[in-house]
Tab-separated table of C-alpha atoms in Angstrom:
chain	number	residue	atom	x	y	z
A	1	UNK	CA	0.000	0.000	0.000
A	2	UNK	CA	1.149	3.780	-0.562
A	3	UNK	CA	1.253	6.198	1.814
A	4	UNK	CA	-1.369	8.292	-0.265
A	5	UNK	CA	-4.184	5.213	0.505
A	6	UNK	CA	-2.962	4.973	4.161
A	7	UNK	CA	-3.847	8.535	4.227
A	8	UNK	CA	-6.946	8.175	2.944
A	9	UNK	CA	-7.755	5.369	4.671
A	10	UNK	CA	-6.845	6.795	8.214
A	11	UNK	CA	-9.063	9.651	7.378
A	12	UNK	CA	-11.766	7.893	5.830
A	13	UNK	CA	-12.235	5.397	9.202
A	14	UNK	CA	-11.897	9.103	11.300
A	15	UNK	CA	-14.931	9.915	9.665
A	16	UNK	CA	-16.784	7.118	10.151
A	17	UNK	CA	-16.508	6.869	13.916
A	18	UNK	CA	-17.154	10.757	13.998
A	19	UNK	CA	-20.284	9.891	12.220
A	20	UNK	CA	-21.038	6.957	14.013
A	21	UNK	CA	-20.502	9.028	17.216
A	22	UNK	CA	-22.495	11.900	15.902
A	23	UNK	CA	-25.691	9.187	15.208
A	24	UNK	CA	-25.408	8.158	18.043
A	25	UNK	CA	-25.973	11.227	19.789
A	26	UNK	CA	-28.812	12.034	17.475
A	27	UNK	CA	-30.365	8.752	18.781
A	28	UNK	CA	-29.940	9.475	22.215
A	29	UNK	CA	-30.902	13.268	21.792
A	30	UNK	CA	-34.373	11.584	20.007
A	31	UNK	CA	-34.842	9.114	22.684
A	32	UNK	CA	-34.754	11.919	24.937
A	33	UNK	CA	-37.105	14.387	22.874
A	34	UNK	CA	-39.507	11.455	22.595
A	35	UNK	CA	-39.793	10.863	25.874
A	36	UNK	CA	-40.105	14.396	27.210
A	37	UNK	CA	-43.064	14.688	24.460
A	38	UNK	CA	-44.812	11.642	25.772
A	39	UNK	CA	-44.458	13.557	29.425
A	40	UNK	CA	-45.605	16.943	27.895
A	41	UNK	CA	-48.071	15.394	26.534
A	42	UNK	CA	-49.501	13.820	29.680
A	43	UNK	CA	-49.553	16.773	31.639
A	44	UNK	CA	-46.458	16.075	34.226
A	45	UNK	CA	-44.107	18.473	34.121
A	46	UNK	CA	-40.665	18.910	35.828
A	47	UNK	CA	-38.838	22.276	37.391
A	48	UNK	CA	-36.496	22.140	34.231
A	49	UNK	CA	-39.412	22.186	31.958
A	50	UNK	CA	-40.065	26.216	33.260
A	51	UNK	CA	-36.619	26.839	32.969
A	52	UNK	CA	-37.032	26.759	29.108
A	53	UNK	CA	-40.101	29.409	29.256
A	54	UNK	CA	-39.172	32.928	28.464
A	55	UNK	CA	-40.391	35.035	31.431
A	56	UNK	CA	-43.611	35.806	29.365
A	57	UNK	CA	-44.216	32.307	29.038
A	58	UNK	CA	-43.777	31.782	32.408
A	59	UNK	CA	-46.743	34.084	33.053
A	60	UNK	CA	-48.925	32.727	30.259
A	61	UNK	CA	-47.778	29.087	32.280
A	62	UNK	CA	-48.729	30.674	35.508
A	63	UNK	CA	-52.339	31.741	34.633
A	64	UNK	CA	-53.140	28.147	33.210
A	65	UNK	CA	-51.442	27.035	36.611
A	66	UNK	CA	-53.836	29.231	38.427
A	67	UNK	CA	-57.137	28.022	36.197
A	68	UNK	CA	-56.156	24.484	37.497
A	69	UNK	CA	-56.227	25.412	40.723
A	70	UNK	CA	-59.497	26.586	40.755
A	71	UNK	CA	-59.319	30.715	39.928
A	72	UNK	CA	-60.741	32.825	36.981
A	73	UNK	CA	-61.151	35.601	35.684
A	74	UNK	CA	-57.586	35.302	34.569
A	75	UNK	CA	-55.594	38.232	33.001
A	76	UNK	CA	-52.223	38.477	32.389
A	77	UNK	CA	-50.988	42.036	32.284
A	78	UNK	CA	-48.642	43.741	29.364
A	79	UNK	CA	-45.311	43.179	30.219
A	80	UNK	CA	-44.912	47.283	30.376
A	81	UNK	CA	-47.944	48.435	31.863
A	82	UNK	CA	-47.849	45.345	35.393
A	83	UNK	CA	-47.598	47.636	37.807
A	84	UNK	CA	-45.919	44.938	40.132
A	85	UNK	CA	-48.362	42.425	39.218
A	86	UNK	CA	-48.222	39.641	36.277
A	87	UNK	CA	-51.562	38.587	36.787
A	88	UNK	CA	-55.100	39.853	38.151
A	89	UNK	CA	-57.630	36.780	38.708
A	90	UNK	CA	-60.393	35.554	41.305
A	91	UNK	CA	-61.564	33.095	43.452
A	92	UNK	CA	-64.561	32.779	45.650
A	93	UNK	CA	-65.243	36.482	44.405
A	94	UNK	CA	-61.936	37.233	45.956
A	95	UNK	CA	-59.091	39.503	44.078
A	96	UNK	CA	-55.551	38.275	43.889
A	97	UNK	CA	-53.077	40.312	42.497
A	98	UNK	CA	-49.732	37.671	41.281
A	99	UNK	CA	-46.337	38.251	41.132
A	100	UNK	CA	-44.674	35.764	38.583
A	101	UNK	CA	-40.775	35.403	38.766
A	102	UNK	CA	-38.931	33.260	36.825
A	103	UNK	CA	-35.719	31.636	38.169
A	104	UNK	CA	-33.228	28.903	37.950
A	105	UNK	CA	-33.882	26.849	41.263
A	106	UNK	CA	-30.605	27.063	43.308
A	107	UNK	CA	-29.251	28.637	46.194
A	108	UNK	CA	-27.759	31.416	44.311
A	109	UNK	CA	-28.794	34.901	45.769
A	110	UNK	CA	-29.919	35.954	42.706
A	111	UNK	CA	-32.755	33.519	41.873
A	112	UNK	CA	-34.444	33.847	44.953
A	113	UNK	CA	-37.630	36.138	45.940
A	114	UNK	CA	-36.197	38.030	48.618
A	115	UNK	CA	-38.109	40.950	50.726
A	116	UNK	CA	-38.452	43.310	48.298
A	117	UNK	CA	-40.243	41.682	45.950
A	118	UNK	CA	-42.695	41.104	48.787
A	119	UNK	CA	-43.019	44.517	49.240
A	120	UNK	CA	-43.198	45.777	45.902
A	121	UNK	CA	-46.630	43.406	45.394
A	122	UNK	CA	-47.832	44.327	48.829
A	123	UNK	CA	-47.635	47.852	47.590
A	124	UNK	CA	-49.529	47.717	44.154
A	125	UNK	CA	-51.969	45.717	46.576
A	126	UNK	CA	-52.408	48.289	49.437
A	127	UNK	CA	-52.700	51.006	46.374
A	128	UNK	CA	-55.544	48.751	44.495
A	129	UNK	CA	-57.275	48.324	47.965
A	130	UNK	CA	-56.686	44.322	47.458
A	131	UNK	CA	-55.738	41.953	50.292
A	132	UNK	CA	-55.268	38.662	48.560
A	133	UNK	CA	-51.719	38.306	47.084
A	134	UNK	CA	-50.074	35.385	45.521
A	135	UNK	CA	-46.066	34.532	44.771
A	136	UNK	CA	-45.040	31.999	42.123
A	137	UNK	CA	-41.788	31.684	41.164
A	138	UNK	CA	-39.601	28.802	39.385
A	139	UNK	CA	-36.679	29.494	42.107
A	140	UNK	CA	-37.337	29.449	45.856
A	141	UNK	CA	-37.861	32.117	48.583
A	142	UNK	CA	-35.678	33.797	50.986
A	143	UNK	CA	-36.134	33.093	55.094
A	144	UNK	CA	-36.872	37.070	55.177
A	145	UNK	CA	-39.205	36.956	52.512
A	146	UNK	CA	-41.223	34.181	54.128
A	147	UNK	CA	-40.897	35.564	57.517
A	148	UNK	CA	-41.772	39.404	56.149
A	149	UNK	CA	-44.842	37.797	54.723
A	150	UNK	CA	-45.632	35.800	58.271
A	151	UNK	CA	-45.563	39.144	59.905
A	152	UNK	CA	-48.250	41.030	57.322
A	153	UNK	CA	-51.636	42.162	59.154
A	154	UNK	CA	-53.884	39.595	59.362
A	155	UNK	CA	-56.173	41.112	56.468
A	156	UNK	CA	-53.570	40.456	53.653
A	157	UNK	CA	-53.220	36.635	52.521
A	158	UNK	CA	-50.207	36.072	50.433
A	159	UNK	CA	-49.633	32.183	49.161
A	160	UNK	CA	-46.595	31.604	47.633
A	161	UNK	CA	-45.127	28.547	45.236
A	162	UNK	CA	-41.429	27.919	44.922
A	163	UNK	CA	-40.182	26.170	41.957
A	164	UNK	CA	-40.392	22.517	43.727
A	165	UNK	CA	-43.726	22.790	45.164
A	166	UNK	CA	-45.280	24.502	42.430
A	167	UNK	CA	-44.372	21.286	39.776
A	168	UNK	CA	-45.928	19.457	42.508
A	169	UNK	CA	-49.358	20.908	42.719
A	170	UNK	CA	-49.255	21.566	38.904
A	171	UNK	CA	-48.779	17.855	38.442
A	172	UNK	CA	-51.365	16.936	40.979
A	173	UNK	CA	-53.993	19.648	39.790
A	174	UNK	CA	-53.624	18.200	36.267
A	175	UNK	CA	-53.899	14.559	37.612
A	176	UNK	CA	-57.059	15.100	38.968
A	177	UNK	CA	-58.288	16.875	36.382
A	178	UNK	CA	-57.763	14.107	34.215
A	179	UNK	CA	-59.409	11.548	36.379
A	180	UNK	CA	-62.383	14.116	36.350
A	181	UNK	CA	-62.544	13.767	32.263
């Protein structure tokens, strides 16, 4: 054999286990699709699955979140014109104003809902002469925050969802739901 055809030879089996590799990872990447779309499709959804949402989405996500838990009435304000609330809805005849915030769930400062975001709903709330607030976020909370919110009057009700808990009773809500059908 000639060098030339060793060559080409060395280079032609390089590409064929780069393209074996490559299939391979399109298999597994379509195995994985698949089964996400077969999990999407029945409803159950994981904390990662909100991660993808733009924050918009997030909100959009949030109000159906809400109509399975039993509100209505659901709008979901302009992104320019919210005022410190995503969302205006009812239940039992009862205005909540909701603050949606999107996070990555860790313990990084930065993704959590800390005091001030508390406040800033509590005040478009106490302005709108509403006492029924609620907090959904994809991340989790800060001790303050929950403790600030322990501490509120009696007359304001704030519930609030972290990322974990809020998969949770989406995935239940939806569960149910589909028994119902």
């Amino acid at each position: 054999m000639n060098i030339e055809f060793k060559l080409a030879y060395s280079i032609l089996l390089l590409y064929a286990a780069f393209l074996i590799k490559k299939t391979y990872s399109y298999i597994k990447l379509r195995e994985f699709y698949i089964s996400n779309i077969k999990r999407l499709k029945q409803g159950i959804i994981k904390v990662e699955d909100l991660h993808e949402l733009t924050p918009t989405e997030f909100e959009h996500w949030c109000g159906s979140f809400l109509d399975k838990e039993g509100f209505y009435n659901i709008y979901v304000t302009p992104d320019s014109l919210d005022g410190e609330k995503d969302i205006i809805c009812k239940k039992s005849n009862e205005i909540y104003y909701v603050e949606c915030k999107k996070f990555i769930l860790n313990q990084a400062v930065q993704y959590q809902i800390d005091i001030e975001i508390v406040k800033q709903l509590i005040g478009s709330m106490v302005s709108d002469n509403v006492t029924n607030g609620i907090i959904i976020t994809s991340g989790i909370f800060t001790k303050e925050a929950i403790n600030y919110i322990k501490t509120l009057p009696k007359l304001y009700k704030i519930i609030t969802y972290n990322g974990e808990n809020l998969v949770t009773d989406y995935n239940t809500a939806n569960n149910l739901l589909l028994c119902e059908q």
